[in-house]
mmCIF file of C-alpha atoms in Angstrom:
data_model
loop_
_atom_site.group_PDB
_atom_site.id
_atom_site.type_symbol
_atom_site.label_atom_id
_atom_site.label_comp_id
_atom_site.label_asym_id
_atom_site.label_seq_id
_atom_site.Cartn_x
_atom_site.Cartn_y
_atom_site.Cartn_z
ATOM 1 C CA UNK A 1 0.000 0.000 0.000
ATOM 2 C CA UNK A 2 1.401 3.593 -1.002
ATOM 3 C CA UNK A 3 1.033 5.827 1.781
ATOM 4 C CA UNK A 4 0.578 9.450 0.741
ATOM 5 C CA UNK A 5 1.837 12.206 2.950
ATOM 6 C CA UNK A 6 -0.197 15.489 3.780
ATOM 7 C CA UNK A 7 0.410 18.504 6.356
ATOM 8 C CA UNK A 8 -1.464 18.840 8.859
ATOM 9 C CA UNK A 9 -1.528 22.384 10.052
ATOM 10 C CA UNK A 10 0.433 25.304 8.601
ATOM 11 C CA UNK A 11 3.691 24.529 6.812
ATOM 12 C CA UNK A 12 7.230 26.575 6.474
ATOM 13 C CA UNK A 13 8.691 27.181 2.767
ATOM 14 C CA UNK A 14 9.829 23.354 2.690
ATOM 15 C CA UNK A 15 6.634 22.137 4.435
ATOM 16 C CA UNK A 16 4.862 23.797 1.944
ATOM 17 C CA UNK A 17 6.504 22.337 -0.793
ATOM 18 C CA UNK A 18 5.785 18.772 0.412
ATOM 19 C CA UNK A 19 2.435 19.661 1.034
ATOM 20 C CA UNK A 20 2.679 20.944 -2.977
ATOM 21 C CA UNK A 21 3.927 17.489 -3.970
ATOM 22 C CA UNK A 22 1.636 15.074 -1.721
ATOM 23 C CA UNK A 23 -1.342 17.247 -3.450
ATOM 24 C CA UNK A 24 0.211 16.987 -7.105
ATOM 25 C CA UNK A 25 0.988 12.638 -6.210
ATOM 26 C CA UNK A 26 -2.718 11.823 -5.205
ATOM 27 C CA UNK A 27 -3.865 13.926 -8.121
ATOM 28 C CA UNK A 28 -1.820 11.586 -10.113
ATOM 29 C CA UNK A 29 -2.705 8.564 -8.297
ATOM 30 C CA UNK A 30 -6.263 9.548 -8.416
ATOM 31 C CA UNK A 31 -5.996 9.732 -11.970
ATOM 32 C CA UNK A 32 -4.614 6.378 -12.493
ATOM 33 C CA UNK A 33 -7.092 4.594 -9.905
ATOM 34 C CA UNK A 34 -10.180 6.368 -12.546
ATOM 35 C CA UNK A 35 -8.366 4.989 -15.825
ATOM 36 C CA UNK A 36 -10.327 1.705 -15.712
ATOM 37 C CA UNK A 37 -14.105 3.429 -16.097
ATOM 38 C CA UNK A 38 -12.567 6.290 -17.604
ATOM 39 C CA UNK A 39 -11.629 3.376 -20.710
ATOM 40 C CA UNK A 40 -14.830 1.989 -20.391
ATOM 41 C CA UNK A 41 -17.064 4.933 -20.602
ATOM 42 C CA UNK A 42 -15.097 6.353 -23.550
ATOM 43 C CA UNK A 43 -15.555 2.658 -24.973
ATOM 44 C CA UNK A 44 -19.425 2.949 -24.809
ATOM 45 C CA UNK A 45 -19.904 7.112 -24.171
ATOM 46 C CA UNK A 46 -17.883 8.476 -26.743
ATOM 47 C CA UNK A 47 -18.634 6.117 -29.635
ATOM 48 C CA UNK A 48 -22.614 5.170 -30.852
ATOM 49 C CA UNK A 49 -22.988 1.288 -29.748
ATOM 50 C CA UNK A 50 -23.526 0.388 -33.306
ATOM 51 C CA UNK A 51 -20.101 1.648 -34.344
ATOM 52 C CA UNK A 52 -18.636 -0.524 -31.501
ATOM 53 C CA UNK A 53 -20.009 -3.201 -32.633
ATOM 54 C CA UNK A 54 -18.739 -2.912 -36.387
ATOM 55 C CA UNK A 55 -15.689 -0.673 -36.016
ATOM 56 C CA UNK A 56 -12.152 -2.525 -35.987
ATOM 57 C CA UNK A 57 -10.998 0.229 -34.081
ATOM 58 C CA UNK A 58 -14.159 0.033 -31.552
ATOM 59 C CA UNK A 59 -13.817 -4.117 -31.029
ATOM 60 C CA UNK A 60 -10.051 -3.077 -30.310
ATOM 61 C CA UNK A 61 -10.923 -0.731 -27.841
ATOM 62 C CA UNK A 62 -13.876 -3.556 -26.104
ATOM 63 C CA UNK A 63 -10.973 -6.099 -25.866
ATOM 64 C CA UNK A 64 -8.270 -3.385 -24.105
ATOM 65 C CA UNK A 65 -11.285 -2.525 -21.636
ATOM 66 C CA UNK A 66 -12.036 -6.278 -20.886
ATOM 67 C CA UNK A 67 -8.471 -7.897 -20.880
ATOM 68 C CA UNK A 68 -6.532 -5.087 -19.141
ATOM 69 C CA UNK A 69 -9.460 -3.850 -16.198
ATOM 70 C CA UNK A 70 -11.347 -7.386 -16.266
ATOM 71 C CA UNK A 71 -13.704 -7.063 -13.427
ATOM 72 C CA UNK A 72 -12.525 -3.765 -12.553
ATOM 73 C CA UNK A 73 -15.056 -2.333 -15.358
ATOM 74 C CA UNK A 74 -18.559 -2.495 -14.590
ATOM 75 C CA UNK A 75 -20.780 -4.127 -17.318
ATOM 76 C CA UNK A 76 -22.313 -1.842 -20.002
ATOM 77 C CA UNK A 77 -25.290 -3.543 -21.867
ATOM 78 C CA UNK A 78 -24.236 -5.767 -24.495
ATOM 79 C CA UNK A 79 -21.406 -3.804 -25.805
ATOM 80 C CA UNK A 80 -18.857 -5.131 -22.436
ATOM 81 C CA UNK A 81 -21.102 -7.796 -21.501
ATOM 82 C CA UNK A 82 -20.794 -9.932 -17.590
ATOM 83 C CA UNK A 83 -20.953 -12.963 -19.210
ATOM 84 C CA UNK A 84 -19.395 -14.977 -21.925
ATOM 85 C CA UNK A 85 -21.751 -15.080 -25.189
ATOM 86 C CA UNK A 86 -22.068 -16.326 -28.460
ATOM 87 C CA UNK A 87 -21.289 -14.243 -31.239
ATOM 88 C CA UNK A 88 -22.529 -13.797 -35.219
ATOM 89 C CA UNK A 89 -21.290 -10.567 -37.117
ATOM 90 C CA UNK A 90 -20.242 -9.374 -33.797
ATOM 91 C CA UNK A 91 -23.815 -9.434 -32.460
ATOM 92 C CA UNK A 92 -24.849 -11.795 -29.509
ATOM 93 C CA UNK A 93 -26.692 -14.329 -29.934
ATOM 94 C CA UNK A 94 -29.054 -16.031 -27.529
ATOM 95 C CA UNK A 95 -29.395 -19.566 -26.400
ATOM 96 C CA UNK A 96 -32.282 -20.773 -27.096
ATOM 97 C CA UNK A 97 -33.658 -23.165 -30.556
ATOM 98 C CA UNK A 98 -35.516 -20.474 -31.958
ATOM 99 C CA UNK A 99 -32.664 -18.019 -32.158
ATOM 100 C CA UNK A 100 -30.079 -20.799 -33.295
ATOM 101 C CA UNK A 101 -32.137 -22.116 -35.559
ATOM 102 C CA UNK A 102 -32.440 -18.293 -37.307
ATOM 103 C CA UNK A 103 -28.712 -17.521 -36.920
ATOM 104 C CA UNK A 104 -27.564 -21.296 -37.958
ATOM 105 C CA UNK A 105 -29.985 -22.575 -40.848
ATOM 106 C CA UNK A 106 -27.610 -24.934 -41.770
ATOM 107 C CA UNK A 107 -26.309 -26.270 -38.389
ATOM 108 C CA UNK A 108 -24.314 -29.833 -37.945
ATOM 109 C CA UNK A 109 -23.676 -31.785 -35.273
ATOM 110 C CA UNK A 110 -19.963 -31.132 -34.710
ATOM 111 C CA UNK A 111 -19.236 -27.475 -33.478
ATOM 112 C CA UNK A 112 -15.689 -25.566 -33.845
ATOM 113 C CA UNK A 113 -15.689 -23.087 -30.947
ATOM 114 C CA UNK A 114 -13.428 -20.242 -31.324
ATOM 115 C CA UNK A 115 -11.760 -18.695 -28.194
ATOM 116 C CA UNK A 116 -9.700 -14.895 -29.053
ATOM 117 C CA UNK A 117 -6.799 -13.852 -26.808
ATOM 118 C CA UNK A 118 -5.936 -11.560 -24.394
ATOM 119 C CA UNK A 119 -7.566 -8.012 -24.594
ATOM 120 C CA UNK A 120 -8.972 -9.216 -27.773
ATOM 121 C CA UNK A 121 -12.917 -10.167 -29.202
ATOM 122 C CA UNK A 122 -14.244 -12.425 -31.974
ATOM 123 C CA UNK A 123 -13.106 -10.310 -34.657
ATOM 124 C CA UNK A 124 -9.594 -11.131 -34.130
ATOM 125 C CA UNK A 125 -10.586 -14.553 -36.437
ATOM 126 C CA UNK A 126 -11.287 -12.144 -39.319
ATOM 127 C CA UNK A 127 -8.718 -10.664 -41.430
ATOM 128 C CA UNK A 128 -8.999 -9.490 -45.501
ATOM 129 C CA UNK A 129 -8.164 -11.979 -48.071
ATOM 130 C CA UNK A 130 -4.388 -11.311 -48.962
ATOM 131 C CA UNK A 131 -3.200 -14.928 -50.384
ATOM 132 C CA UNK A 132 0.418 -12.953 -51.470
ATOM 133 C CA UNK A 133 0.537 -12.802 -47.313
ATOM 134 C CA UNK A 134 -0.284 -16.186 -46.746
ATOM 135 C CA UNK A 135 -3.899 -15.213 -45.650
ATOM 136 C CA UNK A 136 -6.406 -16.541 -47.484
ATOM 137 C CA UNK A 137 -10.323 -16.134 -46.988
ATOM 138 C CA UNK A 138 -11.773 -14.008 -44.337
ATOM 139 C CA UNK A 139 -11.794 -15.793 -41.087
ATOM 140 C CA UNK A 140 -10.563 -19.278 -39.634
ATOM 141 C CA UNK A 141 -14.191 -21.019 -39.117
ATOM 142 C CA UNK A 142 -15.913 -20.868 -42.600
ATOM 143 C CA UNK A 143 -12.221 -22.117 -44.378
ATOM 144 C CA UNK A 144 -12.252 -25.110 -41.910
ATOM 145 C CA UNK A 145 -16.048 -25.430 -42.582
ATOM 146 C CA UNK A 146 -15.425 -25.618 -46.499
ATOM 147 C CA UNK A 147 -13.265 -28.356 -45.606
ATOM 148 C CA UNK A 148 -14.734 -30.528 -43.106
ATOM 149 C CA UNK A 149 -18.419 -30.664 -41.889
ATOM 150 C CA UNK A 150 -18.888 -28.220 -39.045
ATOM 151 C CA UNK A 151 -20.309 -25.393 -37.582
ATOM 152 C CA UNK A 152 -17.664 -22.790 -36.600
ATOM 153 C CA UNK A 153 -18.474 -20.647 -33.782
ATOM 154 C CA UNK A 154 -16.798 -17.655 -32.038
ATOM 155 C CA UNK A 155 -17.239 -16.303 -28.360
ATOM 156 C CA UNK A 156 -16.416 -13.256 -27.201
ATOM 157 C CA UNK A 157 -15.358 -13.192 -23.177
ATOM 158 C CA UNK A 158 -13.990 -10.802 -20.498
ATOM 159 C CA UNK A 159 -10.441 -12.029 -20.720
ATOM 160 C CA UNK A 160 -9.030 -9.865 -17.783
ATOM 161 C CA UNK A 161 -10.717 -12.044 -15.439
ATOM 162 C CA UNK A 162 -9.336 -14.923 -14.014
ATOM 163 C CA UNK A 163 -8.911 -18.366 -16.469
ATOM 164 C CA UNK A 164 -10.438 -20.530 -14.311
ATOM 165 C CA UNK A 165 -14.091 -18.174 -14.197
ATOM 166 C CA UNK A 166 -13.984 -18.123 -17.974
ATOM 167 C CA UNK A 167 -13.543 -22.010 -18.182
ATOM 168 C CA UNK A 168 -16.112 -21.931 -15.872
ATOM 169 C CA UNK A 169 -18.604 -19.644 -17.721
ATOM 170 C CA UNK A 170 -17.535 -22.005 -20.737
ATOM 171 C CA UNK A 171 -19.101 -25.033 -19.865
ATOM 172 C CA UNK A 172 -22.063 -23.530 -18.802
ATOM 173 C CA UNK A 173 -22.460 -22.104 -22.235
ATOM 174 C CA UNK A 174 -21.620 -25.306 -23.985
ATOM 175 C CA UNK A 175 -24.361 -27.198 -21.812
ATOM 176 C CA UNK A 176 -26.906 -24.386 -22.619
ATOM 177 C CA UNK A 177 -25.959 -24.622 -26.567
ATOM 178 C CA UNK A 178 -26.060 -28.608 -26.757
ATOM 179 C CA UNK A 179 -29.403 -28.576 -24.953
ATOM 180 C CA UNK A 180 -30.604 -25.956 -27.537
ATOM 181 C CA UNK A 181 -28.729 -26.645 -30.898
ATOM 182 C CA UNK A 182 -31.281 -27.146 -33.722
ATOM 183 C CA UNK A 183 -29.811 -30.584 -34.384
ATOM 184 C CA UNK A 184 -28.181 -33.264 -32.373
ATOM 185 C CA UNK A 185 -24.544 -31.874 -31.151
ATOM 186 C CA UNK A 186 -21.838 -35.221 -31.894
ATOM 187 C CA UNK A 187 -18.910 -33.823 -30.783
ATOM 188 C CA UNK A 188 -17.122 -30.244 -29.930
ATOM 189 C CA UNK A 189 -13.717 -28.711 -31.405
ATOM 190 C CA UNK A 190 -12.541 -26.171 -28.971
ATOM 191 C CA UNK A 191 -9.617 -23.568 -30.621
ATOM 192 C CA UNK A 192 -8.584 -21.138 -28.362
ATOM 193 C CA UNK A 193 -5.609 -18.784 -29.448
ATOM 194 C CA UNK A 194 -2.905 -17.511 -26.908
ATOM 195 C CA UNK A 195 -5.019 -17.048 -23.479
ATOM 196 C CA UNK A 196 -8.466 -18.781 -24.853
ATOM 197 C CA UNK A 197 -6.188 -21.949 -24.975
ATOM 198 C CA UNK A 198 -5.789 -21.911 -21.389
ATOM 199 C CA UNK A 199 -9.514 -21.161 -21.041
ATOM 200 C CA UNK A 200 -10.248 -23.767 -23.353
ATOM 201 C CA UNK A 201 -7.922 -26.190 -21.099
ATOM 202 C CA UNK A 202 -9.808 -25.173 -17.725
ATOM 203 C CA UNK A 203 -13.108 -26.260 -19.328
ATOM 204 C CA UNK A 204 -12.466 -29.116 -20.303
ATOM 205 C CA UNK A 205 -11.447 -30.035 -17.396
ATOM 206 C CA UNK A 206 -14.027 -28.857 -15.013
ATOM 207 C CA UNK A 207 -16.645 -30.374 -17.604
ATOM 208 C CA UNK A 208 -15.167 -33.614 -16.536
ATOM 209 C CA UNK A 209 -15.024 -32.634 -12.936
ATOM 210 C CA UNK A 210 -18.625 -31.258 -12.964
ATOM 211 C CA UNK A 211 -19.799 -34.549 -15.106
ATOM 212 C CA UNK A 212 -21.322 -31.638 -17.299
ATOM 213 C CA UNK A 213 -23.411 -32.422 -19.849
ATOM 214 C CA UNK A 214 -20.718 -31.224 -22.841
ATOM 215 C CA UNK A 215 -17.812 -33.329 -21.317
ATOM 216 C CA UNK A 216 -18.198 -36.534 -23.097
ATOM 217 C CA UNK A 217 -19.104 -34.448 -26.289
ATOM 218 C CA UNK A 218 -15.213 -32.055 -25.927
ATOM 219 C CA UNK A 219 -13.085 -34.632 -27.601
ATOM 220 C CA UNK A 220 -10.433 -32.544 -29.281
ATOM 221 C CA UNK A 221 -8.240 -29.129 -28.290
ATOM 222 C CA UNK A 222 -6.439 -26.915 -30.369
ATOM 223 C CA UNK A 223 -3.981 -24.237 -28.741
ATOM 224 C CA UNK A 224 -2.796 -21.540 -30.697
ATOM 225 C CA UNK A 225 0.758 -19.797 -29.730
ATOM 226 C CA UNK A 226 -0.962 -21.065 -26.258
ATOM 227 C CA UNK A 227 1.963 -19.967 -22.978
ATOM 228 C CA UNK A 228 1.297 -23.475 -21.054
ATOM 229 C CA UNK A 229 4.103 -22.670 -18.882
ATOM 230 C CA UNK A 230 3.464 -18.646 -18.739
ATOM 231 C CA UNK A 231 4.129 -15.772 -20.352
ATOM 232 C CA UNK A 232 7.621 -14.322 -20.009
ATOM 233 C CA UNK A 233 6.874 -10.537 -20.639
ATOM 234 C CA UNK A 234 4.174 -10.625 -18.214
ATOM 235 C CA UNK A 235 6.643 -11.782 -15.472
ATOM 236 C CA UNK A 236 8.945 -9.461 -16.511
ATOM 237 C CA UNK A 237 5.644 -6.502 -15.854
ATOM 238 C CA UNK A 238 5.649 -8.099 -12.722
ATOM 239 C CA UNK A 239 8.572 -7.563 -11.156
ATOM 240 C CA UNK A 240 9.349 -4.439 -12.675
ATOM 241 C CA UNK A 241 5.718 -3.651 -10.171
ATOM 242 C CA UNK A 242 7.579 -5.291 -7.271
ATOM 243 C CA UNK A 243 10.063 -3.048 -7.811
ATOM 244 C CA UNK A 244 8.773 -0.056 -8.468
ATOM 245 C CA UNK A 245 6.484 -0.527 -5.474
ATOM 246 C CA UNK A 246 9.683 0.714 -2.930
ATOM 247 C CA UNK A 247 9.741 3.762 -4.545
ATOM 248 C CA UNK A 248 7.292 6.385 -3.493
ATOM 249 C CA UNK A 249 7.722 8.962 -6.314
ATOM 250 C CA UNK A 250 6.906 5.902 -8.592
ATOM 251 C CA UNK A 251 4.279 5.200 -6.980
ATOM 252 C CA UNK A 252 1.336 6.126 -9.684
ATOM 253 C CA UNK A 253 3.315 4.025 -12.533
ATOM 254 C CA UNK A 254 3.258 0.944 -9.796
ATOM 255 C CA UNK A 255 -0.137 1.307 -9.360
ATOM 256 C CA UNK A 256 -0.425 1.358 -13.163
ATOM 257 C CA UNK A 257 1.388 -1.497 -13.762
ATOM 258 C CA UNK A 258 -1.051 -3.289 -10.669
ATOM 259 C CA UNK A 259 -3.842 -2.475 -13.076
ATOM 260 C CA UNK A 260 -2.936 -6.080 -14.199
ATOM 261 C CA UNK A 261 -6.164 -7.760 -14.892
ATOM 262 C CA UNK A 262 -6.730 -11.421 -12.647
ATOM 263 C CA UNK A 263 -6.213 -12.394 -16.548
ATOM 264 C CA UNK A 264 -3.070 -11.775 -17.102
ATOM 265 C CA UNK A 265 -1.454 -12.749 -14.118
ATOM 266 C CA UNK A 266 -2.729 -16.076 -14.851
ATOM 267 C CA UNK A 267 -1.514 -15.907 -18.131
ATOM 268 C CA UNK A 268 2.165 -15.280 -16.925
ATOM 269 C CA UNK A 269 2.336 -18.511 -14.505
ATOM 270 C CA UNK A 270 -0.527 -20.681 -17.401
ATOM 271 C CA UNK A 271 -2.983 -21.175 -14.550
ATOM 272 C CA UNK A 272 -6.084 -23.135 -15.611
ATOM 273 C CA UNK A 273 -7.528 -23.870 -11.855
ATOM 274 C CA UNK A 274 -9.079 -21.774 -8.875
ATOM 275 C CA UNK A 275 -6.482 -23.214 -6.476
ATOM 276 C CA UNK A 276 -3.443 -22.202 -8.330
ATOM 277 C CA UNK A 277 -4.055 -18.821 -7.951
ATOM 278 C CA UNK A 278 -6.406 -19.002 -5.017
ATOM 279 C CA UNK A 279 -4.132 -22.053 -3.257
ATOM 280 C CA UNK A 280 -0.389 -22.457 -1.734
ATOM 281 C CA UNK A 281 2.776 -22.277 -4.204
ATOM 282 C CA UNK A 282 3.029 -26.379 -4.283
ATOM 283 C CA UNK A 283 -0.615 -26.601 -5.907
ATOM 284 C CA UNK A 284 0.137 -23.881 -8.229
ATOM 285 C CA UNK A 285 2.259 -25.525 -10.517
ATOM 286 C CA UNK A 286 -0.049 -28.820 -11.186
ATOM 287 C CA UNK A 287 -0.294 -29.450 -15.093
ATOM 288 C CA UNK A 288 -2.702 -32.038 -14.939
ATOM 289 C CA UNK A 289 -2.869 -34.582 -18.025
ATOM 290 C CA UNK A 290 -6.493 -34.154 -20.054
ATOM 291 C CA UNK A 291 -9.627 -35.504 -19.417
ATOM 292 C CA UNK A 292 -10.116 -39.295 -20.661
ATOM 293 C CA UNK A 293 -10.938 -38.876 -24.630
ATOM 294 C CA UNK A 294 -9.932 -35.385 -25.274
ATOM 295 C CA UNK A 295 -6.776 -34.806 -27.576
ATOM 296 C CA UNK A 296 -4.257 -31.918 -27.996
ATOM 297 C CA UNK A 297 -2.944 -30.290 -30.456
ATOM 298 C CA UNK A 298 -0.377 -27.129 -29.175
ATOM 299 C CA UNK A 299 1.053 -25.455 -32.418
ATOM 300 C CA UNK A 300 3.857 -23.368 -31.591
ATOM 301 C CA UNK A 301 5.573 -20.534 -33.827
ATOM 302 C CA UNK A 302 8.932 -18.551 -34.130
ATOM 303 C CA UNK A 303 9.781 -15.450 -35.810
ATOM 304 C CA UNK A 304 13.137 -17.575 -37.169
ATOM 305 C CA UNK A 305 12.582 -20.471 -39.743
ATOM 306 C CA UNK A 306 14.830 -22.337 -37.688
ATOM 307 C CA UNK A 307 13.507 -24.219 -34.784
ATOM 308 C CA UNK A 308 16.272 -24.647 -32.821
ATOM 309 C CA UNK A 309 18.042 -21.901 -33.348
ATOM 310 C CA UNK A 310 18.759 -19.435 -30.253
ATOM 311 C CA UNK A 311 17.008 -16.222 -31.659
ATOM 312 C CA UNK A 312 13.706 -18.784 -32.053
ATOM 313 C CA UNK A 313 14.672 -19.955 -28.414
ATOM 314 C CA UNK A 314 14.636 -16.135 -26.941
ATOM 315 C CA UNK A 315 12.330 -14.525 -29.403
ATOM 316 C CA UNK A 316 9.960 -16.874 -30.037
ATOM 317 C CA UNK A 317 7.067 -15.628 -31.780
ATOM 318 C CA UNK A 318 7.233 -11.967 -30.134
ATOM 319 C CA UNK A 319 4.937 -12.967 -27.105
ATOM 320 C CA UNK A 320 5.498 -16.413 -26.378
ATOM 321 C CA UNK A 321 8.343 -18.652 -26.707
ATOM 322 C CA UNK A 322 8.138 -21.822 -28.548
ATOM 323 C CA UNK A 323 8.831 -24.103 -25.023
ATOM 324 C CA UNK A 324 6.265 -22.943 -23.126
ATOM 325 C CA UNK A 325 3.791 -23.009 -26.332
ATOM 326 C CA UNK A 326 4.902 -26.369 -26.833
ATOM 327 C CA UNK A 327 5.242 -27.653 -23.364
ATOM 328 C CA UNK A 328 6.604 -31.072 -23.673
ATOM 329 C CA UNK A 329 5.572 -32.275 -20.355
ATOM 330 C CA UNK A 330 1.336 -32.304 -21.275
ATOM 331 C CA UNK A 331 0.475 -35.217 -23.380
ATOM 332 C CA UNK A 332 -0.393 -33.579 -26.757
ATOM 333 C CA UNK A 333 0.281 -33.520 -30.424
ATOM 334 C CA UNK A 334 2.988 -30.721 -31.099
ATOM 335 C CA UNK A 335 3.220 -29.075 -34.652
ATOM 336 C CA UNK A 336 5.853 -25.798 -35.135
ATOM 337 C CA UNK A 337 5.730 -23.312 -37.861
ATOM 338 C CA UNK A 338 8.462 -21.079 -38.202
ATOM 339 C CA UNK A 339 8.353 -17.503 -39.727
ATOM 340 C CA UNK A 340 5.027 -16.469 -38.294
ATOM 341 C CA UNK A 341 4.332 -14.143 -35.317
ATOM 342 C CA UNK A 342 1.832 -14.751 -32.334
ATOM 343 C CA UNK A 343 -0.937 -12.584 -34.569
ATOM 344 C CA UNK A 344 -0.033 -15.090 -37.530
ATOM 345 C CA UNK A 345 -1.568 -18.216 -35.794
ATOM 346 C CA UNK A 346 -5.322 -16.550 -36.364
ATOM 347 C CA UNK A 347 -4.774 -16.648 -40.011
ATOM 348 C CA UNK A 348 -2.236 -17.873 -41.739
ATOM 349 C CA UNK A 349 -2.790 -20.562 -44.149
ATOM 350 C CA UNK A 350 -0.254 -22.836 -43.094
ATOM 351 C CA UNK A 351 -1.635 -22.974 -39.598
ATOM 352 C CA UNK A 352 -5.089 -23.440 -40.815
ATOM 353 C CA UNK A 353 -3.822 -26.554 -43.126
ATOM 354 C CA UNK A 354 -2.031 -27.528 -39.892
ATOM 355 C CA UNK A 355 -5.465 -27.952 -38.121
ATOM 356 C CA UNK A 356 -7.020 -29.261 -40.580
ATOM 357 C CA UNK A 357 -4.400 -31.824 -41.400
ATOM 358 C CA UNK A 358 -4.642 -33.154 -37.446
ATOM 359 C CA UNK A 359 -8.659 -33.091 -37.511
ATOM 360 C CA UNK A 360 -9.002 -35.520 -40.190
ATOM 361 C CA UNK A 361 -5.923 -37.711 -38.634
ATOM 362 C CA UNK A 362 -7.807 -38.040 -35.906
ATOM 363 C CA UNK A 363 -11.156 -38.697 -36.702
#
């Protein structure tokens, strides 16, 4: 706790310039402690809800609000929504037949869920059709769709709170959307890039704890550029907060850099479960092995072409390096791409004929 210092009675020339200071720091400070609904309202005050919704520049600004504040930011309609929802054109969509049926008029049985990142929404599946880039079509779902029967779906969540309440909030959405789906669900495909991997990896396994009615219908995982093991950049925020906390004129950057969302302190140690976070240090570390019929598939990606090279080893692909994307010690399939960037993973063709490739090996 930063303890601000005030004068109490009538000050001297120095006393008064303390007294100038303290008045000046909690200014500051009070500035920084307002920055969460101060994002949020200009998120919802400043721009018309209908630009939100289809500006790339107002989905952008949604995601910062969520990922960085997480609960911090009170709920505002449907434009930062409490809950986890389901998403078409950027629009929620409810869970019941009648709407499904409307939104999906050609659904199938097996469903590709789509999970974004950190401070991200749905939208970061959609890209323009550049095939010089390596980007082909317009999002990851309806090219996976052409190829293989299925019903892609994308989910927008708050990702600055904590991993486990968004696995949480997962299931329950998945048991609400197989009770309701206009035709009988057969089996789920959950893709979850960066952070929605780790969500992604929580629900599955709470389905199984729960006995929810989705868990025998999860049977396969895909984790995009996905930091298993944590995020190194985050830890790095982390203790630069530690030590900026001993300072008192750096106080309002500390408290700044404590703005950390429950989110992304999960994401820098890759916790999945309540009692990491919640628990002592020995149960934090647990990497339990997937639920009974579920497979893996963690593709990693480097900046460098070559795998084992030490740039790929400390670079990685910008945000997370290839070990702790990989994470040899969880029983998975592992597939690396080199020359792509975290970003990449969303859209590049060679990841999306990597997924593809593993859905039809295994069934």
């Amino acid at each position: 706790m930063v303890l601000i210092p005030t004068s109490p009675g009538p000050v001297d020339g120095a006393g008064l310039g303390v007294d100038l200071v303290s008045r000046a720091f909690g200014a500051v400070l009070g500035a920084v402690r307002a920055l969460p609904d101060a994002v949020a309202s200009g998120a919802t005050g400043l721009w018309p809800p209908g630009a939100l919704v289809k500006s790339e520049v107002g989905q952008r600004v949604i995601g910062f609000a969520n990922g960085a504040f997480g609960d911090r930011v009170a709920p505002r309609g449907d434009t930062l929504p409490s809950a986890m929802s389901l998403r078409l054109d950027h629009r929620r969509v409810r869970l019941d037949r009648a709407s499904l049926a409307a939104a999906y008029p050609s659904a199938r049985g097996r469903l590709v869920v789509f999970l974004h990142g950190l401070v991200d929404t749905e939208r970061s599946w959609f890209h323009a059709d550049e095939p010089e880039k390596g980007c082909s079509g317009t999002d990851f779902g309806s090219r996976l769709a052409a190829a293989v029967p299925c019903t892609p779906l994308y989910l927008r969540y708050n990702s600055g709170r904590h991993v486990s309440d968004n696995g949480r909030e997962l299931v329950d959405l998945l048991d609400e959307l197989v009770g309701a789906w206009p035709v009988e669900v057969t089996d789920i495909v959950l893709v979850g890039h960066s952070m929605g991997g780790l969500v992604a990896r929580s629900a599955a396994h709470q389905a199984h704890e729960r006995g929810a009615r989705c868990s025998s219908l999860v049977t396969r995982l895909v984790c995009l550029g996905t930091p298993h093991a944590g995020a190194p950049l985050e830890r790095a925020v982390a203790r630069t907060a530690a030590v900026l906390e001993r300072l008192w004129p750096a106080a309002p950057l500390c408290w700044l850099l404590a703005l950390r969302s429950d989110g992304i302190k999960d994401l820098a140690e890759g916790y999945l479960h309540e009692h990491q976070w919640a628990g002592e240090e020995a149960e934090r570390r647990e990497d339990p092995a997937p639920p009974a019929g579920v497979r893996q598939l963690f593709v990693s990606a480097t900046l460098s072409r070559s795998e084992d090279s030490a740039f790929s080893r400390i670079i990685g692909d910008l945000l997370v390096d290839p070990v702790s994307a990989a994470h040899p010690e969880l029983d998975a399939d592992r597939r690396w791409l080199g020359g792509l960037n975290h970003f990449d993973l969303q859209r590049h063709d060679s990841v999306h004929e990597t997924v593809l490739d593993w859905l039809r090996e295994t069934g």
